[in-house]
């Protein structure tokens, strides 16, 4: 891949450890993809929606890490809706092997297992 793609990672705060593993994996030299992570590491105290929208606009695409915590993660669900409103390519990634409920906010965007080929295809396509 010639240029790193800028990807916003939408995740429930309860899944921060998984997000760290997901983004860290892209730094592994054996991983067939790489991207610049634009996710919000700490919740903003004020005007967070404006700041997040700016990050999403600067991104080539959005990956939503989907778990059983997602339905209650109002911030994550808003981020997914914002990405859809901005016309950004979206991909849902299942991070909980027993949870497979797709958030309505993802619309027609695909959801996939966390595999290198699936993530590579999305990152290289945006």
mmCIF file with all atom_site columns, C-alpha atoms in Angstrom:
data_model
loop_
_atom_site.group_PDB
_atom_site.id
_atom_site.type_symbol
_atom_site.label_atom_id
_atom_site.label_alt_id
_atom_site.label_comp_id
_atom_site.label_asym_id
_atom_site.label_entity_id
_atom_site.label_seq_id
_atom_site.pdbx_PDB_ins_code
_atom_site.Cartn_x
_atom_site.Cartn_y
_atom_site.Cartn_z
_atom_site.occupancy
_atom_site.B_iso_or_equiv
_atom_site.pdbx_formal_charge
_atom_site.auth_seq_id
_atom_site.auth_comp_id
_atom_site.auth_asym_id
_atom_site.auth_atom_id
_atom_site.pdbx_PDB_model_num
ATOM 1   C CA . UNK A 1 1   ? 0.000   0.000   0.000  1.00 0.00 ? 1   UNK A CA 1
ATOM 2   C CA . UNK A 1 2   ? 1.511   3.312   -1.075 1.00 0.00 ? 2   UNK A CA 1
ATOM 3   C CA . UNK A 1 3   ? -0.086  5.777   1.330  1.00 0.00 ? 3   UNK A CA 1
ATOM 4   C CA . UNK A 1 4   ? -1.442  5.230   4.805  1.00 0.00 ? 4   UNK A CA 1
ATOM 5   C CA . UNK A 1 5   ? -5.179  5.653   4.936  1.00 0.00 ? 5   UNK A CA 1
ATOM 6   C CA . UNK A 1 6   ? -6.749  7.734   7.695  1.00 0.00 ? 6   UNK A CA 1
ATOM 7   C CA . UNK A 1 7   ? -9.312  5.635   9.557  1.00 0.00 ? 7   UNK A CA 1
ATOM 8   C CA . UNK A 1 8   ? -11.591 6.722   12.397 1.00 0.00 ? 8   UNK A CA 1
ATOM 9   C CA . UNK A 1 9   ? -12.252 3.889   14.867 1.00 0.00 ? 9   UNK A CA 1
ATOM 10  C CA . UNK A 1 10  ? -15.655 4.081   16.579 1.00 0.00 ? 10  UNK A CA 1
ATOM 11  C CA . UNK A 1 11  ? -15.768 2.017   19.766 1.00 0.00 ? 11  UNK A CA 1
ATOM 12  C CA . UNK A 1 12  ? -17.535 1.772   23.115 1.00 0.00 ? 12  UNK A CA 1
ATOM 13  C CA . UNK A 1 13  ? -15.358 3.101   25.937 1.00 0.00 ? 13  UNK A CA 1
ATOM 14  C CA . UNK A 1 14  ? -15.709 -0.318  27.600 1.00 0.00 ? 14  UNK A CA 1
ATOM 15  C CA . UNK A 1 15  ? -13.877 -1.743  24.570 1.00 0.00 ? 15  UNK A CA 1
ATOM 16  C CA . UNK A 1 16  ? -10.882 0.594   24.788 1.00 0.00 ? 16  UNK A CA 1
ATOM 17  C CA . UNK A 1 17  ? -8.467  -2.287  25.410 1.00 0.00 ? 17  UNK A CA 1
ATOM 18  C CA . UNK A 1 18  ? -9.683  -4.071  22.280 1.00 0.00 ? 18  UNK A CA 1
ATOM 19  C CA . UNK A 1 19  ? -9.377  -0.818  20.301 1.00 0.00 ? 19  UNK A CA 1
ATOM 20  C CA . UNK A 1 20  ? -5.766  -0.544  21.494 1.00 0.00 ? 20  UNK A CA 1
ATOM 21  C CA . UNK A 1 21  ? -5.065  -4.085  20.266 1.00 0.00 ? 21  UNK A CA 1
ATOM 22  C CA . UNK A 1 22  ? -6.834  -3.409  16.962 1.00 0.00 ? 22  UNK A CA 1
ATOM 23  C CA . UNK A 1 23  ? -4.910  -0.224  16.210 1.00 0.00 ? 23  UNK A CA 1
ATOM 24  C CA . UNK A 1 24  ? -1.663  -1.662  17.569 1.00 0.00 ? 24  UNK A CA 1
ATOM 25  C CA . UNK A 1 25  ? -1.965  -4.633  15.240 1.00 0.00 ? 25  UNK A CA 1
ATOM 26  C CA . UNK A 1 26  ? -1.715  -2.286  12.267 1.00 0.00 ? 26  UNK A CA 1
ATOM 27  C CA . UNK A 1 27  ? 1.804   -1.368  13.427 1.00 0.00 ? 27  UNK A CA 1
ATOM 28  C CA . UNK A 1 28  ? 3.012   -4.976  13.183 1.00 0.00 ? 28  UNK A CA 1
ATOM 29  C CA . UNK A 1 29  ? 5.308   -5.315  10.176 1.00 0.00 ? 29  UNK A CA 1
ATOM 30  C CA . UNK A 1 30  ? 3.626   -8.618  9.250  1.00 0.00 ? 30  UNK A CA 1
ATOM 31  C CA . UNK A 1 31  ? 0.171   -7.036  9.106  1.00 0.00 ? 31  UNK A CA 1
ATOM 32  C CA . UNK A 1 32  ? -0.827  -6.532  5.450  1.00 0.00 ? 32  UNK A CA 1
ATOM 33  C CA . UNK A 1 33  ? -2.449  -3.156  6.113  1.00 0.00 ? 33  UNK A CA 1
ATOM 34  C CA . UNK A 1 34  ? -1.653  0.074   7.894  1.00 0.00 ? 34  UNK A CA 1
ATOM 35  C CA . UNK A 1 35  ? -3.615  3.166   8.763  1.00 0.00 ? 35  UNK A CA 1
ATOM 36  C CA . UNK A 1 36  ? -3.523  6.340   10.800 1.00 0.00 ? 36  UNK A CA 1
ATOM 37  C CA . UNK A 1 37  ? -5.932  6.022   13.740 1.00 0.00 ? 37  UNK A CA 1
ATOM 38  C CA . UNK A 1 38  ? -8.161  9.084   14.195 1.00 0.00 ? 38  UNK A CA 1
ATOM 39  C CA . UNK A 1 39  ? -10.264 7.700   17.055 1.00 0.00 ? 39  UNK A CA 1
ATOM 40  C CA . UNK A 1 40  ? -10.877 9.769   20.162 1.00 0.00 ? 40  UNK A CA 1
ATOM 41  C CA . UNK A 1 41  ? -8.712  8.389   22.963 1.00 0.00 ? 41  UNK A CA 1
ATOM 42  C CA . UNK A 1 42  ? -10.287 10.457  25.762 1.00 0.00 ? 42  UNK A CA 1
ATOM 43  C CA . UNK A 1 43  ? -13.845 11.799  25.761 1.00 0.00 ? 43  UNK A CA 1
ATOM 44  C CA . UNK A 1 44  ? -14.014 15.519  25.048 1.00 0.00 ? 44  UNK A CA 1
ATOM 45  C CA . UNK A 1 45  ? -15.568 17.599  27.806 1.00 0.00 ? 45  UNK A CA 1
ATOM 46  C CA . UNK A 1 46  ? -17.105 20.249  25.532 1.00 0.00 ? 46  UNK A CA 1
ATOM 47  C CA . UNK A 1 47  ? -18.205 20.533  21.922 1.00 0.00 ? 47  UNK A CA 1
ATOM 48  C CA . UNK A 1 48  ? -17.266 16.888  21.457 1.00 0.00 ? 48  UNK A CA 1
ATOM 49  C CA . UNK A 1 49  ? -19.606 16.312  18.531 1.00 0.00 ? 49  UNK A CA 1
ATOM 50  C CA . UNK A 1 50  ? -18.038 19.144  16.531 1.00 0.00 ? 50  UNK A CA 1
ATOM 51  C CA . UNK A 1 51  ? -14.540 17.843  17.257 1.00 0.00 ? 51  UNK A CA 1
ATOM 52  C CA . UNK A 1 52  ? -15.428 14.267  16.384 1.00 0.00 ? 52  UNK A CA 1
ATOM 53  C CA . UNK A 1 53  ? -17.201 15.342  13.188 1.00 0.00 ? 53  UNK A CA 1
ATOM 54  C CA . UNK A 1 54  ? -14.002 17.164  12.164 1.00 0.00 ? 54  UNK A CA 1
ATOM 55  C CA . UNK A 1 55  ? -11.951 13.990  12.729 1.00 0.00 ? 55  UNK A CA 1
ATOM 56  C CA . UNK A 1 56  ? -14.455 11.901  10.787 1.00 0.00 ? 56  UNK A CA 1
ATOM 57  C CA . UNK A 1 57  ? -14.429 14.374  7.894  1.00 0.00 ? 57  UNK A CA 1
ATOM 58  C CA . UNK A 1 58  ? -10.619 14.114  7.726  1.00 0.00 ? 58  UNK A CA 1
ATOM 59  C CA . UNK A 1 59  ? -10.806 10.310  7.602  1.00 0.00 ? 59  UNK A CA 1
ATOM 60  C CA . UNK A 1 60  ? -10.971 8.117   4.519  1.00 0.00 ? 60  UNK A CA 1
ATOM 61  C CA . UNK A 1 61  ? -13.303 5.674   6.283  1.00 0.00 ? 61  UNK A CA 1
ATOM 62  C CA . UNK A 1 62  ? -14.699 4.523   9.621  1.00 0.00 ? 62  UNK A CA 1
ATOM 63  C CA . UNK A 1 63  ? -14.363 1.136   11.302 1.00 0.00 ? 63  UNK A CA 1
ATOM 64  C CA . UNK A 1 64  ? -16.854 0.466   14.095 1.00 0.00 ? 64  UNK A CA 1
ATOM 65  C CA . UNK A 1 65  ? -15.794 -2.150  16.643 1.00 0.00 ? 65  UNK A CA 1
ATOM 66  C CA . UNK A 1 66  ? -19.049 -3.923  17.524 1.00 0.00 ? 66  UNK A CA 1
ATOM 67  C CA . UNK A 1 67  ? -19.598 -5.643  20.883 1.00 0.00 ? 67  UNK A CA 1
ATOM 68  C CA . UNK A 1 68  ? -22.373 -6.219  23.391 1.00 0.00 ? 68  UNK A CA 1
ATOM 69  C CA . UNK A 1 69  ? -21.478 -2.786  24.819 1.00 0.00 ? 69  UNK A CA 1
ATOM 70  C CA . UNK A 1 70  ? -22.284 -1.018  21.537 1.00 0.00 ? 70  UNK A CA 1
ATOM 71  C CA . UNK A 1 71  ? -26.089 -0.695  22.023 1.00 0.00 ? 71  UNK A CA 1
ATOM 72  C CA . UNK A 1 72  ? -25.560 1.413   25.174 1.00 0.00 ? 72  UNK A CA 1
ATOM 73  C CA . UNK A 1 73  ? -22.585 3.357   23.755 1.00 0.00 ? 73  UNK A CA 1
ATOM 74  C CA . UNK A 1 74  ? -24.403 6.523   22.726 1.00 0.00 ? 74  UNK A CA 1
ATOM 75  C CA . UNK A 1 75  ? -21.153 8.227   21.724 1.00 0.00 ? 75  UNK A CA 1
ATOM 76  C CA . UNK A 1 76  ? -20.130 5.360   19.467 1.00 0.00 ? 76  UNK A CA 1
ATOM 77  C CA . UNK A 1 77  ? -23.585 5.169   17.900 1.00 0.00 ? 77  UNK A CA 1
ATOM 78  C CA . UNK A 1 78  ? -23.480 8.912   17.223 1.00 0.00 ? 78  UNK A CA 1
ATOM 79  C CA . UNK A 1 79  ? -20.030 8.536   15.614 1.00 0.00 ? 79  UNK A CA 1
ATOM 80  C CA . UNK A 1 80  ? -21.387 5.827   13.306 1.00 0.00 ? 80  UNK A CA 1
ATOM 81  C CA . UNK A 1 81  ? -24.392 7.997   12.392 1.00 0.00 ? 81  UNK A CA 1
ATOM 82  C CA . UNK A 1 82  ? -22.097 10.969  11.791 1.00 0.00 ? 82  UNK A CA 1
ATOM 83  C CA . UNK A 1 83  ? -19.908 8.902   9.459  1.00 0.00 ? 83  UNK A CA 1
ATOM 84  C CA . UNK A 1 84  ? -22.995 7.819   7.512  1.00 0.00 ? 84  UNK A CA 1
ATOM 85  C CA . UNK A 1 85  ? -24.205 11.444  7.327  1.00 0.00 ? 85  UNK A CA 1
ATOM 86  C CA . UNK A 1 86  ? -20.776 12.484  6.012  1.00 0.00 ? 86  UNK A CA 1
ATOM 87  C CA . UNK A 1 87  ? -20.869 9.752   3.362  1.00 0.00 ? 87  UNK A CA 1
ATOM 88  C CA . UNK A 1 88  ? -17.822 7.953   4.743  1.00 0.00 ? 88  UNK A CA 1
ATOM 89  C CA . UNK A 1 89  ? -17.270 4.269   3.955  1.00 0.00 ? 89  UNK A CA 1
ATOM 90  C CA . UNK A 1 90  ? -18.199 2.205   7.011  1.00 0.00 ? 90  UNK A CA 1
ATOM 91  C CA . UNK A 1 91  ? -17.207 -1.255  8.188  1.00 0.00 ? 91  UNK A CA 1
ATOM 92  C CA . UNK A 1 92  ? -18.463 -2.996  11.311 1.00 0.00 ? 92  UNK A CA 1
ATOM 93  C CA . UNK A 1 93  ? -16.016 -5.428  12.928 1.00 0.00 ? 93  UNK A CA 1
ATOM 94  C CA . UNK A 1 94  ? -17.312 -8.030  15.378 1.00 0.00 ? 94  UNK A CA 1
ATOM 95  C CA . UNK A 1 95  ? -15.035 -8.076  18.436 1.00 0.00 ? 95  UNK A CA 1
ATOM 96  C CA . UNK A 1 96  ? -17.184 -10.286 20.667 1.00 0.00 ? 96  UNK A CA 1
ATOM 97  C CA . UNK A 1 97  ? -17.476 -13.852 19.310 1.00 0.00 ? 97  UNK A CA 1
ATOM 98  C CA . UNK A 1 98  ? -20.907 -14.336 20.893 1.00 0.00 ? 98  UNK A CA 1
ATOM 99  C CA . UNK A 1 99  ? -22.438 -11.001 19.877 1.00 0.00 ? 99  UNK A CA 1
ATOM 100 C CA . UNK A 1 100 ? -23.701 -10.445 16.333 1.00 0.00 ? 100 UNK A CA 1
ATOM 101 C CA . UNK A 1 101 ? -26.313 -7.690  16.500 1.00 0.00 ? 101 UNK A CA 1
ATOM 102 C CA . UNK A 1 102 ? -25.663 -5.040  13.878 1.00 0.00 ? 102 UNK A CA 1
ATOM 103 C CA . UNK A 1 103 ? -26.451 -1.479  15.013 1.00 0.00 ? 103 UNK A CA 1
ATOM 104 C CA . UNK A 1 104 ? -29.132 0.152   12.878 1.00 0.00 ? 104 UNK A CA 1
ATOM 105 C CA . UNK A 1 105 ? -26.802 3.151   12.552 1.00 0.00 ? 105 UNK A CA 1
ATOM 106 C CA . UNK A 1 106 ? -24.562 1.081   10.255 1.00 0.00 ? 106 UNK A CA 1
ATOM 107 C CA . UNK A 1 107 ? -27.347 0.930   7.671  1.00 0.00 ? 107 UNK A CA 1
ATOM 108 C CA . UNK A 1 108 ? -26.259 -1.192  4.718  1.00 0.00 ? 108 UNK A CA 1
ATOM 109 C CA . UNK A 1 109 ? -22.571 -1.171  5.694  1.00 0.00 ? 109 UNK A CA 1
ATOM 110 C CA . UNK A 1 110 ? -21.089 -4.650  6.032  1.00 0.00 ? 110 UNK A CA 1
ATOM 111 C CA . UNK A 1 111 ? -20.003 -6.268  9.289  1.00 0.00 ? 111 UNK A CA 1
ATOM 112 C CA . UNK A 1 112 ? -17.188 -8.786  9.340  1.00 0.00 ? 112 UNK A CA 1
ATOM 113 C CA . UNK A 1 113 ? -14.995 -10.920 11.545 1.00 0.00 ? 113 UNK A CA 1
ATOM 114 C CA . UNK A 1 114 ? -11.725 -9.369  12.716 1.00 0.00 ? 114 UNK A CA 1
ATOM 115 C CA . UNK A 1 115 ? -9.412  -10.892 10.113 1.00 0.00 ? 115 UNK A CA 1
ATOM 116 C CA . UNK A 1 116 ? -6.449  -9.452  8.274  1.00 0.00 ? 116 UNK A CA 1
ATOM 117 C CA . UNK A 1 117 ? -7.988  -10.056 4.819  1.00 0.00 ? 117 UNK A CA 1
ATOM 118 C CA . UNK A 1 118 ? -11.258 -8.305  5.774  1.00 0.00 ? 118 UNK A CA 1
ATOM 119 C CA . UNK A 1 119 ? -9.558  -5.273  7.312  1.00 0.00 ? 119 UNK A CA 1
ATOM 120 C CA . UNK A 1 120 ? -7.025  -5.100  4.470  1.00 0.00 ? 120 UNK A CA 1
ATOM 121 C CA . UNK A 1 121 ? -9.787  -5.101  1.852  1.00 0.00 ? 121 UNK A CA 1
ATOM 122 C CA . UNK A 1 122 ? -11.593 -2.220  3.571  1.00 0.00 ? 122 UNK A CA 1
ATOM 123 C CA . UNK A 1 123 ? -8.490  -0.118  4.259  1.00 0.00 ? 123 UNK A CA 1
ATOM 124 C CA . UNK A 1 124 ? -7.164  -0.531  0.723  1.00 0.00 ? 124 UNK A CA 1
ATOM 125 C CA . UNK A 1 125 ? -10.572 0.237   -0.775 1.00 0.00 ? 125 UNK A CA 1
ATOM 126 C CA . UNK A 1 126 ? -11.187 3.591   0.926  1.00 0.00 ? 126 UNK A CA 1
#
